[in-house]
XYZ file of C-alpha atoms in Angstrom:
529
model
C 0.000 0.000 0.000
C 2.743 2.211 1.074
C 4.728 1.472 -2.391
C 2.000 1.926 -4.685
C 0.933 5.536 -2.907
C 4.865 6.554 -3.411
C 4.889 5.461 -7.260
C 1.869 7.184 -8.089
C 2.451 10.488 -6.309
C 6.123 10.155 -7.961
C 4.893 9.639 -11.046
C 2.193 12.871 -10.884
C -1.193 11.083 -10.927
C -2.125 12.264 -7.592
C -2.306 15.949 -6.940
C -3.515 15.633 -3.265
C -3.640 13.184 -0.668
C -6.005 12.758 2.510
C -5.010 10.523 5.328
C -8.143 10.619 7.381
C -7.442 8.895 11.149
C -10.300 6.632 12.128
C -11.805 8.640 15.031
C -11.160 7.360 18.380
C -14.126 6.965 20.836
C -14.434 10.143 23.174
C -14.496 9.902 26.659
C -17.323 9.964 27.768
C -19.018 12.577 30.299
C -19.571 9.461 33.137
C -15.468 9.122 32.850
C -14.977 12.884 33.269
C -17.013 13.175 36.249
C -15.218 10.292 37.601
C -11.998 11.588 37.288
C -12.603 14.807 38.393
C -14.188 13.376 41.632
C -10.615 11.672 42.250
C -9.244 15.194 42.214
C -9.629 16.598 45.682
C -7.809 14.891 48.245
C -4.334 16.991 47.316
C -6.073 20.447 47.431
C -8.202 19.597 50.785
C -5.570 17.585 52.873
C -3.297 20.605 51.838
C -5.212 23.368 52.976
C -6.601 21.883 55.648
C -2.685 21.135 56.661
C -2.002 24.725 56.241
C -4.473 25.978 58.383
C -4.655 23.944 61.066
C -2.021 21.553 61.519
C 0.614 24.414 62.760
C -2.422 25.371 65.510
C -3.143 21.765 66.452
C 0.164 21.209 67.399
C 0.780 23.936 69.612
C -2.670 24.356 71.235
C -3.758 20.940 71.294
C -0.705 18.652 71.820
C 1.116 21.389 72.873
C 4.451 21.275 71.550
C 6.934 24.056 71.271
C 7.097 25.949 68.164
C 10.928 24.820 67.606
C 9.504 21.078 67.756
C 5.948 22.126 65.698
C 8.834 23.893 62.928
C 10.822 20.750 62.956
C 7.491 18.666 62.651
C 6.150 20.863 59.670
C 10.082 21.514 57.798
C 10.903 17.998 57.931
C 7.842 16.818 55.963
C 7.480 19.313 54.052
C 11.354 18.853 52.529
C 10.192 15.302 52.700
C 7.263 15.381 50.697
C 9.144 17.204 48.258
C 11.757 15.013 47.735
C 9.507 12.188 47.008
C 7.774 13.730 43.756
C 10.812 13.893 41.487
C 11.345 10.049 42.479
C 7.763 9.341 42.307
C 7.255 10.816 39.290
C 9.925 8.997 37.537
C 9.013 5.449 39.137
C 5.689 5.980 37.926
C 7.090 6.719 34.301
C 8.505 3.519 34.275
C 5.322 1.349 35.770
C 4.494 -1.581 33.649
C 1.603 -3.550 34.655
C -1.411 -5.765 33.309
C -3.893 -2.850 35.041
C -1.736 -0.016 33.722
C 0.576 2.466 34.748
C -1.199 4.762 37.472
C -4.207 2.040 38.743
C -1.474 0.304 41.257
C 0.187 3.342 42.690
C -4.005 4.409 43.337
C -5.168 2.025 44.731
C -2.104 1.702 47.389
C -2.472 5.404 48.055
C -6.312 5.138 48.591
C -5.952 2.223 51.324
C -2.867 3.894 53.383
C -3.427 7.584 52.582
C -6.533 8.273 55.015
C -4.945 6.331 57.300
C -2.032 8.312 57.565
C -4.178 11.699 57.401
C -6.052 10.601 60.506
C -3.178 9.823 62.499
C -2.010 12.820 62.132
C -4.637 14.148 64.425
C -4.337 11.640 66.866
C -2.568 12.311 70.001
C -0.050 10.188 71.301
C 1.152 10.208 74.955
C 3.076 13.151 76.111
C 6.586 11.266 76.155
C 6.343 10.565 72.628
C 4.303 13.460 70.966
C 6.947 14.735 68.734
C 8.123 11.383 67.538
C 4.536 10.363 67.088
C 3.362 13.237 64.671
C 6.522 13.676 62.788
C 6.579 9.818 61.547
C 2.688 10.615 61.076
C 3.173 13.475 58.929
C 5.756 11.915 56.958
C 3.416 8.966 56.623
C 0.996 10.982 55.140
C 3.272 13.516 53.013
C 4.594 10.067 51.312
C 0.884 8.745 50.575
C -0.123 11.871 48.778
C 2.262 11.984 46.840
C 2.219 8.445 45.726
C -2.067 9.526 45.058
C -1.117 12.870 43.218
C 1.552 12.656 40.462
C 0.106 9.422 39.149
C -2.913 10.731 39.150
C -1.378 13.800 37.469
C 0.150 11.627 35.440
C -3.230 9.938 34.139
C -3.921 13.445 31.931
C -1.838 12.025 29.492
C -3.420 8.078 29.343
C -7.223 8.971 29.521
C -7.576 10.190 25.867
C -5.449 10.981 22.607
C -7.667 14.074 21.974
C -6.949 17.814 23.319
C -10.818 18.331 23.803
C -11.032 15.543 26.363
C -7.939 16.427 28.325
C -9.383 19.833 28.471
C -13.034 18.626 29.872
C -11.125 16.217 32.371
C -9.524 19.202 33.203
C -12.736 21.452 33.735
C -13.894 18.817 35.650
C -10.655 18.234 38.446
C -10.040 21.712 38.973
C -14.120 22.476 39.623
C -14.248 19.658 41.933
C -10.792 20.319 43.279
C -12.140 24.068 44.202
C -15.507 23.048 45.387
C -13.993 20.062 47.915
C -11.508 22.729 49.014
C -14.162 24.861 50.313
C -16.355 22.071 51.734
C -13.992 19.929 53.684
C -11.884 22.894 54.972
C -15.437 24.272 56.257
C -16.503 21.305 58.316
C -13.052 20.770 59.399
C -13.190 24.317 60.755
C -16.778 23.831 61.934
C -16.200 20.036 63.535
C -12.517 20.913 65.469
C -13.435 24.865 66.463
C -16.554 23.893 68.925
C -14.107 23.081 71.377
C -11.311 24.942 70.766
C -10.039 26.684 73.753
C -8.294 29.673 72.446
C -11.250 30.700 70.781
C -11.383 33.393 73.278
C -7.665 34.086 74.291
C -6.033 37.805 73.490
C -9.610 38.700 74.502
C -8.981 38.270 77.988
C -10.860 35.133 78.989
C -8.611 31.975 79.179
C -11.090 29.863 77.484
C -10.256 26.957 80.344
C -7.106 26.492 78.637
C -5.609 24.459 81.919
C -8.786 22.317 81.635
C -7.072 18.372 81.280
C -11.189 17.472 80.589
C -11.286 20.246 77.456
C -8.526 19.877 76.326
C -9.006 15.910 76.034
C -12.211 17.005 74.354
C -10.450 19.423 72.224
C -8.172 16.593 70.678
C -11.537 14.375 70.223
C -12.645 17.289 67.816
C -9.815 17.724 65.540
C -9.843 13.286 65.468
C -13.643 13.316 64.400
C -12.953 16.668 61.818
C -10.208 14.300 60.235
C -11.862 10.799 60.352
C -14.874 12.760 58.142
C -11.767 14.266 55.368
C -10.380 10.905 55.412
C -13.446 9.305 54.719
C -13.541 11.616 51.876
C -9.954 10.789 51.270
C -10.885 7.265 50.934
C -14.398 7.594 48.161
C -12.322 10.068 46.270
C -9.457 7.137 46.123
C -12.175 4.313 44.895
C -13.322 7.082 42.045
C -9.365 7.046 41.228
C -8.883 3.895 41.010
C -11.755 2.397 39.389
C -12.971 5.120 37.747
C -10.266 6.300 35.905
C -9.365 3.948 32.527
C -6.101 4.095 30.668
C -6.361 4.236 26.536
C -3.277 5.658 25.354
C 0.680 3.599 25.861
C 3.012 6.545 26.473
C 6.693 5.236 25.438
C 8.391 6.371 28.773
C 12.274 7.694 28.072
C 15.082 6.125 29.498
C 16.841 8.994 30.655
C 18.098 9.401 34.338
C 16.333 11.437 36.730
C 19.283 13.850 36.575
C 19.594 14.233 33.182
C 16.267 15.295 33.003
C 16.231 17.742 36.055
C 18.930 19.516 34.408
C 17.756 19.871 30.728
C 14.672 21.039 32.445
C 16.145 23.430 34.682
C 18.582 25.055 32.063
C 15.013 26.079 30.123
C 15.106 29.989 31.474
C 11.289 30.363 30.315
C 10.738 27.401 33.452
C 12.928 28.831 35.755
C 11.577 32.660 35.582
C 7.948 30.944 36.205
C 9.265 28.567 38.731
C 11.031 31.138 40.419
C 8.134 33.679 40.752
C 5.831 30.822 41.581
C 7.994 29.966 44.447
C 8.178 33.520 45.595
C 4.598 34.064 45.411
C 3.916 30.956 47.230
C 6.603 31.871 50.040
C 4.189 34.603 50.795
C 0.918 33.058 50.501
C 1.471 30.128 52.333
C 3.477 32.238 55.496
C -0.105 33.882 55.436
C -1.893 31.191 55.460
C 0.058 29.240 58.158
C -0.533 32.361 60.436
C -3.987 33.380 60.155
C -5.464 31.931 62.740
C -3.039 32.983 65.250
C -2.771 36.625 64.290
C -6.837 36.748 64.597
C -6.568 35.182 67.576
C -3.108 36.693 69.191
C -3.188 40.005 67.434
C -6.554 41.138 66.864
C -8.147 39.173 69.962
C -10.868 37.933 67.903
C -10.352 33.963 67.852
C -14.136 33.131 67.358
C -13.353 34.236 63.709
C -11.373 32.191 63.033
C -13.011 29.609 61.655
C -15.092 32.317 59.695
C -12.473 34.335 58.257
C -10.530 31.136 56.593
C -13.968 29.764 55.386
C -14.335 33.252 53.981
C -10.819 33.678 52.515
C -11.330 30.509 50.711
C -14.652 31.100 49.083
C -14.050 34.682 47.627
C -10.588 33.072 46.060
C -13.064 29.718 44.721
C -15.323 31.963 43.279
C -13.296 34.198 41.328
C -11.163 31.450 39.539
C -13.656 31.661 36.990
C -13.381 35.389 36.317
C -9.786 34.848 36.378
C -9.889 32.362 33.753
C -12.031 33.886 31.520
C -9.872 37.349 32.006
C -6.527 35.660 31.254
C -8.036 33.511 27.959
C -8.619 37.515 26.870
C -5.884 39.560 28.101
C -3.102 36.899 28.462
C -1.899 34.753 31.515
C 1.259 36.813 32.438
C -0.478 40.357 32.759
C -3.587 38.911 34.577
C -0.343 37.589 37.064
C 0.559 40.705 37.484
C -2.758 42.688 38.267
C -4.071 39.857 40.109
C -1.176 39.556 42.766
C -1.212 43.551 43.004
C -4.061 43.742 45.668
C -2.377 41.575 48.271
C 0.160 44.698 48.998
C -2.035 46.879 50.660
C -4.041 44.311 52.189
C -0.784 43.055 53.772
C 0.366 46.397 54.814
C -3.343 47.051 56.448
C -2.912 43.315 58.472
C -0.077 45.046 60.079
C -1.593 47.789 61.588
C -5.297 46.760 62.002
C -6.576 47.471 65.257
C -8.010 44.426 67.246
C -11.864 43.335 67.626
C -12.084 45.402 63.919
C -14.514 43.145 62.827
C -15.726 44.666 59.660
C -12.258 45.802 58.531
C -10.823 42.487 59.472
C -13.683 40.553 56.779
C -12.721 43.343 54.228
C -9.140 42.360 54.098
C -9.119 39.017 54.539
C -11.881 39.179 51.498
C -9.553 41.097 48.689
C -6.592 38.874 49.815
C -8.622 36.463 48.294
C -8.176 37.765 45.018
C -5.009 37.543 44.742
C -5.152 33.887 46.349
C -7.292 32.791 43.712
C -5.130 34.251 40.867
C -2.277 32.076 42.859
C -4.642 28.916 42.931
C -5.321 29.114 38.962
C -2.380 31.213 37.208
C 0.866 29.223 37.880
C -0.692 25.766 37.308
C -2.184 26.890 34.236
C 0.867 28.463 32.896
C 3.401 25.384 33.199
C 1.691 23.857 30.083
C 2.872 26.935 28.148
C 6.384 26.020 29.364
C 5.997 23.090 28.302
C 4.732 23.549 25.097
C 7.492 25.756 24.431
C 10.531 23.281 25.650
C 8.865 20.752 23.080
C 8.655 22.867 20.450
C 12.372 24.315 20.875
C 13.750 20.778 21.728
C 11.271 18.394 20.505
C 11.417 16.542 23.957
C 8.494 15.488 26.085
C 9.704 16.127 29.487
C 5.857 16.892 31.320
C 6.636 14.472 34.582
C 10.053 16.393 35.363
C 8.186 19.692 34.313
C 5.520 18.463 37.050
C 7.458 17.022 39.506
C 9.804 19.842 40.071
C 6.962 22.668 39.955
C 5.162 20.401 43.319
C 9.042 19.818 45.282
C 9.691 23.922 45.261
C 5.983 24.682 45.974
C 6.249 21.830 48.910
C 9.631 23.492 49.735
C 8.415 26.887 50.030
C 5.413 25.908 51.973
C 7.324 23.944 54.401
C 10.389 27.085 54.601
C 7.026 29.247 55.165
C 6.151 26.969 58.437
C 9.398 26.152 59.796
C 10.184 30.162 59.511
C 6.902 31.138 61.227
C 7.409 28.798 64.031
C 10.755 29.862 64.746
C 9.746 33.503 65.327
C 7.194 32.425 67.519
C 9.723 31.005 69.344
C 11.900 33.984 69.466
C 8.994 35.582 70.213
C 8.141 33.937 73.546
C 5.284 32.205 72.182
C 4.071 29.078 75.514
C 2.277 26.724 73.767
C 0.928 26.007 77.543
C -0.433 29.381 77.995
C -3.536 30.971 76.583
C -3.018 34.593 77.014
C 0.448 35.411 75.439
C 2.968 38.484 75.567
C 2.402 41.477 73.470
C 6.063 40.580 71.292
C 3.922 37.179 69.974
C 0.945 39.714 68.713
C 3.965 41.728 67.393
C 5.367 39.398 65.836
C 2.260 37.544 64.023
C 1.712 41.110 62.644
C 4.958 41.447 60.855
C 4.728 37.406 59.609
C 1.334 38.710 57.967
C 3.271 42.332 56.893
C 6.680 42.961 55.337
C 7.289 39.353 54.886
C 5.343 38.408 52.379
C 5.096 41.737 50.957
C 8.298 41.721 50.299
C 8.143 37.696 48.547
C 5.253 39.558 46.001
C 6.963 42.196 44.820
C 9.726 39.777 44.017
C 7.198 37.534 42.044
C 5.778 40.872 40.185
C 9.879 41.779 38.962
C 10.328 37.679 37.671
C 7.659 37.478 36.377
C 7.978 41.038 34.597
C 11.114 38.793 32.788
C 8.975 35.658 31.803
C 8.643 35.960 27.949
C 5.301 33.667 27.310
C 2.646 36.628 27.435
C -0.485 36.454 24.834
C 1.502 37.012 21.297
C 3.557 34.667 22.143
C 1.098 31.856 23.307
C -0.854 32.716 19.780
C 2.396 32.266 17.640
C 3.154 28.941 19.583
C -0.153 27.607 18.906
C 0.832 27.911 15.124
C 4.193 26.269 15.099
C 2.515 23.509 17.636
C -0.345 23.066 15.093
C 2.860 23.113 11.920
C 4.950 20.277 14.314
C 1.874 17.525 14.340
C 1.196 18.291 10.804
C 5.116 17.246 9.831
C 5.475 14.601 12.228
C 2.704 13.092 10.773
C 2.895 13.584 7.178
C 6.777 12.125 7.900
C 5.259 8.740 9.314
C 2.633 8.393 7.334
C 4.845 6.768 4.710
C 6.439 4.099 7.269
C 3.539 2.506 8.758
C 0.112 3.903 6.564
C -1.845 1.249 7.169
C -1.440 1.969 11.068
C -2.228 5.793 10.605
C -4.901 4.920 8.871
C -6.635 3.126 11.858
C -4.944 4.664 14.693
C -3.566 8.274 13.627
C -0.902 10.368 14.874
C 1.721 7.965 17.704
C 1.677 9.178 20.797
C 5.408 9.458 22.131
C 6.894 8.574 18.756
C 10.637 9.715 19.202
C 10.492 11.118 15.789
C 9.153 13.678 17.326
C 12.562 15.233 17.688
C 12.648 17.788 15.219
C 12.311 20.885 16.982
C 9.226 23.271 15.552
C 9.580 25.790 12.823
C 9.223 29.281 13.654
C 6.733 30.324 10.588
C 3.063 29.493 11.202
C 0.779 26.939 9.838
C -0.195 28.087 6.383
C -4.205 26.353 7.128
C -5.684 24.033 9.211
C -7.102 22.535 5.876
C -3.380 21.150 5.610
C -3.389 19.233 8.822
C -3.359 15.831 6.996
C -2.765 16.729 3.117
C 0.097 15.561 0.946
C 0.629 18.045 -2.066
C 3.345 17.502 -4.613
């Protein structure tokens, strides 16, 4: 078949060619759903983390903040180490139920285990040991449920408009399980929280062995209901999710890919500002609760004001998207991270029991929150995009891998940092009513700090080339590569194309793109003489 097709367009009888791929079956709406309900566990067990883990230490088990920084640092640094390794074991996965299904369906039977022990005391000898082998428990199950899940992107579907619906449908229920399980956690573990009312001059009972007991009982029963969440979100994973497409995985060393990655300036200008902006967002986020409470003497909102923080930043990823799809990714960066400078200079000096003014702030912050929860995971693909068609290497699990260890890094810098100025500080975990240098201090955590990690985001990413003409002209040369890659293979295997179309992972794929755009998408599959 191939033979005769050369002679005759040799010898001028055919003009034009069509290779027409057999369509493929879409996926299916049931199989989108499904995968996006095996999306929230990272986002949820994160936040939640964030918020409360840091306070559950000290007011709960009552640990020092040097041990509650080594707790948080260690797994943190931890956690990111795994994903790089992770990421590449998974890469290399061969198995009769696919690449990603047994790497689930460990990490849905250990993974709410480990989350719940976190919030189980231990006895008072053993505390520290207890949660830090916890927390690295559950930092290592994660991560074993997120990058091959991740990963699974690439295996559900060959075509763009599935990946793209699967997509729609993880980051909506991502955004929505965000809100709901960091609002019962709140709601389940703050009904007996006893520094609810401390900075306001009432000890809440804090020397209370009976509350405080009951105390600990609240955050277990707030994370036995996430980890039973945990655990149906893992069955959706791991039965829901069907591979269709055999990715050839490279056999290059974890190294060698880490550094052609990280020589890519484009990556490290967005990884860089990413990491900034993050340093900032999550040192406010670790330190909310304790500045309301501490600093502004108003720890019955604190439960409130996260809730709230996290549902103005849910509800505007939307907007965001829709602004950035029309003005461009890297300028809706920029204006979206500018209204977290005043509010950070107003957390300084707001007066306490400001109720109103307290709700205002905490509200616009999360604007720029929710351009952080969208923008930087939606601009790695244009990275990527952009390495493939300079290089003509697929590289996405390094890409991915090394984007989650410095956003695990900087949250866990973030924690260990905050605890240790508590420390400094004078901050006694056993003590409800604390000196005026810890409300000090929790001001200038929520202040100049990350003010200052912001305005170092705004100058890299003022550097990052990829803005909106760029994005346009790189669809073009994108659209240019699959036509020559697969007009080039068509001749070695027709019969194949003709049933299967384009190879995924073919390492012909090497030619790097051509920097004039496609001519028309009429030409996607034509041969002309």
């Amino acid at each position: 078949m191939t033979d005769l097709t050369s002679q005759l367009i040799g010898n001028g009888k055919i003009k034009s060619l069509r290779i027409r791929p057999r369509p493929q079956p879409r996926l299916s709406l049931c199989r989108k759903l499904l995968f996006g309900l095996a999306a929230p566990p990272l986002q949820m067990t994160s936040n939640i983390c964030g918020f409360f883990f840091s306070i559950y230490l000290l007011e709960a088990v009552r640990l020092s903040p040097a041990q509650v920084s080594a707790i948080t640092f260690a797994g943190r640094l931890w956690d990111a180490a795994t994903d790089p390794l992770v990421g590449q074991l998974v890469l290399r996965t061969r198995t009769r139920c696919g690449r990603t299904k047994p790497w689930l369906a460990a990490a849905t039977a250990l993974g709410p285990a480990a989350f719940l022990a976190m919030w189980l005391s231990g006895s008072a000898g053993s505390a520290f040991s207890y949660h830090l082998l916890s927390y690295l428990a559950y930092c290592a199950c994660i991560t074993c449920y997120h990058v091959p899940y991740a990963s699974s992107t690439m295996l559900i579907s060959n075509s763009a408009e599935d990946k793209d619906g699967a997509t729609a449908c993880r980051i909506g229920f991502e955004l929505l399980f965000t809100i709901i399980g960091t609002g019962v956690f709140g709601a389940v573990s703050g009904r007996h929280r006893l520094a609810a009312d401390c900075g306001a001059g009432d000890s809440g009972g804090a020397d209370s062995p009976e509350l405080l007991q009951a105390e600990r009982r609240g955050y277990a029963l707030a994370a036995l209901v996430i980890a039973g969440i945990y655990f149906a979100c893992g069955l959706f994973a791991t039965f829901g999710i069907r591979e269709r497409v055999r990715l050839d995985a490279r056999r290059d060393s974890l190294l060698s890919n880490v550094r052609s990655v990280l020589a890519f300036r484009p990556y490290v200008l967005l990884m860089l500002a990413f990491l900034c902006m993050s340093l900032g967002i999550q040192t406010v986020q670790a330190n909310l609760g304790l500045y309301t409470t501490h600093s502004l003497g108003m720890g019955g909102h604190m439960n409130s004001g996260i809730f709230t923080v996290l549902t103005v930043a849910v509800l505007l990823v939307p907007f965001w998207a829709r602004m950035s799809g029309r003005f461009g990714k890297k300028r809706i960066f920029m204006i979206g991270l500018l209204p977290q400078l005043p509010c950070l200079m107003l957390a300084t000096a707001l007066p306490p029991n400001s109720v109103a003014a307290y709700y205002a702030v905490i509200g616009v912050s999360g604007v720029s929150i929710s351009v952080a929860m969208l923008l930087p995971w939606s601009m790695l693909p244009d990275v990527i995009d952009d390495f493939y068609c300079r290089t003509g290497e697929r590289r996405e699990a390094t890409f991915y891998s090394l984007y989650v260890f410095f956003t695990k890094f900087a949250s866990g810098l973030s924690l260990a940092l905050s605890q240790l100025v508590l420390s400094f500080s004078g901050y006694d975990s056993n003590s409800c009513e604390q000196p005026y240098s810890v409300a000090l201090a929790l001001r200038y955590l929520l202040g100049p700090g990350p003010i200052v990690c912001v305005c170092l985001a705004l100058l890299l990413m003022h550097f990052y080339p990829i803005d909106k003409p760029y994005r346009e002209g790189l669809n073009d040369r994108l659209l240019e590569k699959l036509n020559s890659n697969f007009v080039s293979s068509s001749y070695g295997s027709a019969d194949q194309h003709q049933s299967e179309g384009p190879l995924i992972g073919d390492r012909q794929d090497s030619v790097p793109c051509s920097r004039q755009p496609a001519s028309s998408v009429e030409s996607r599959y034509q041969l002309q003489k």
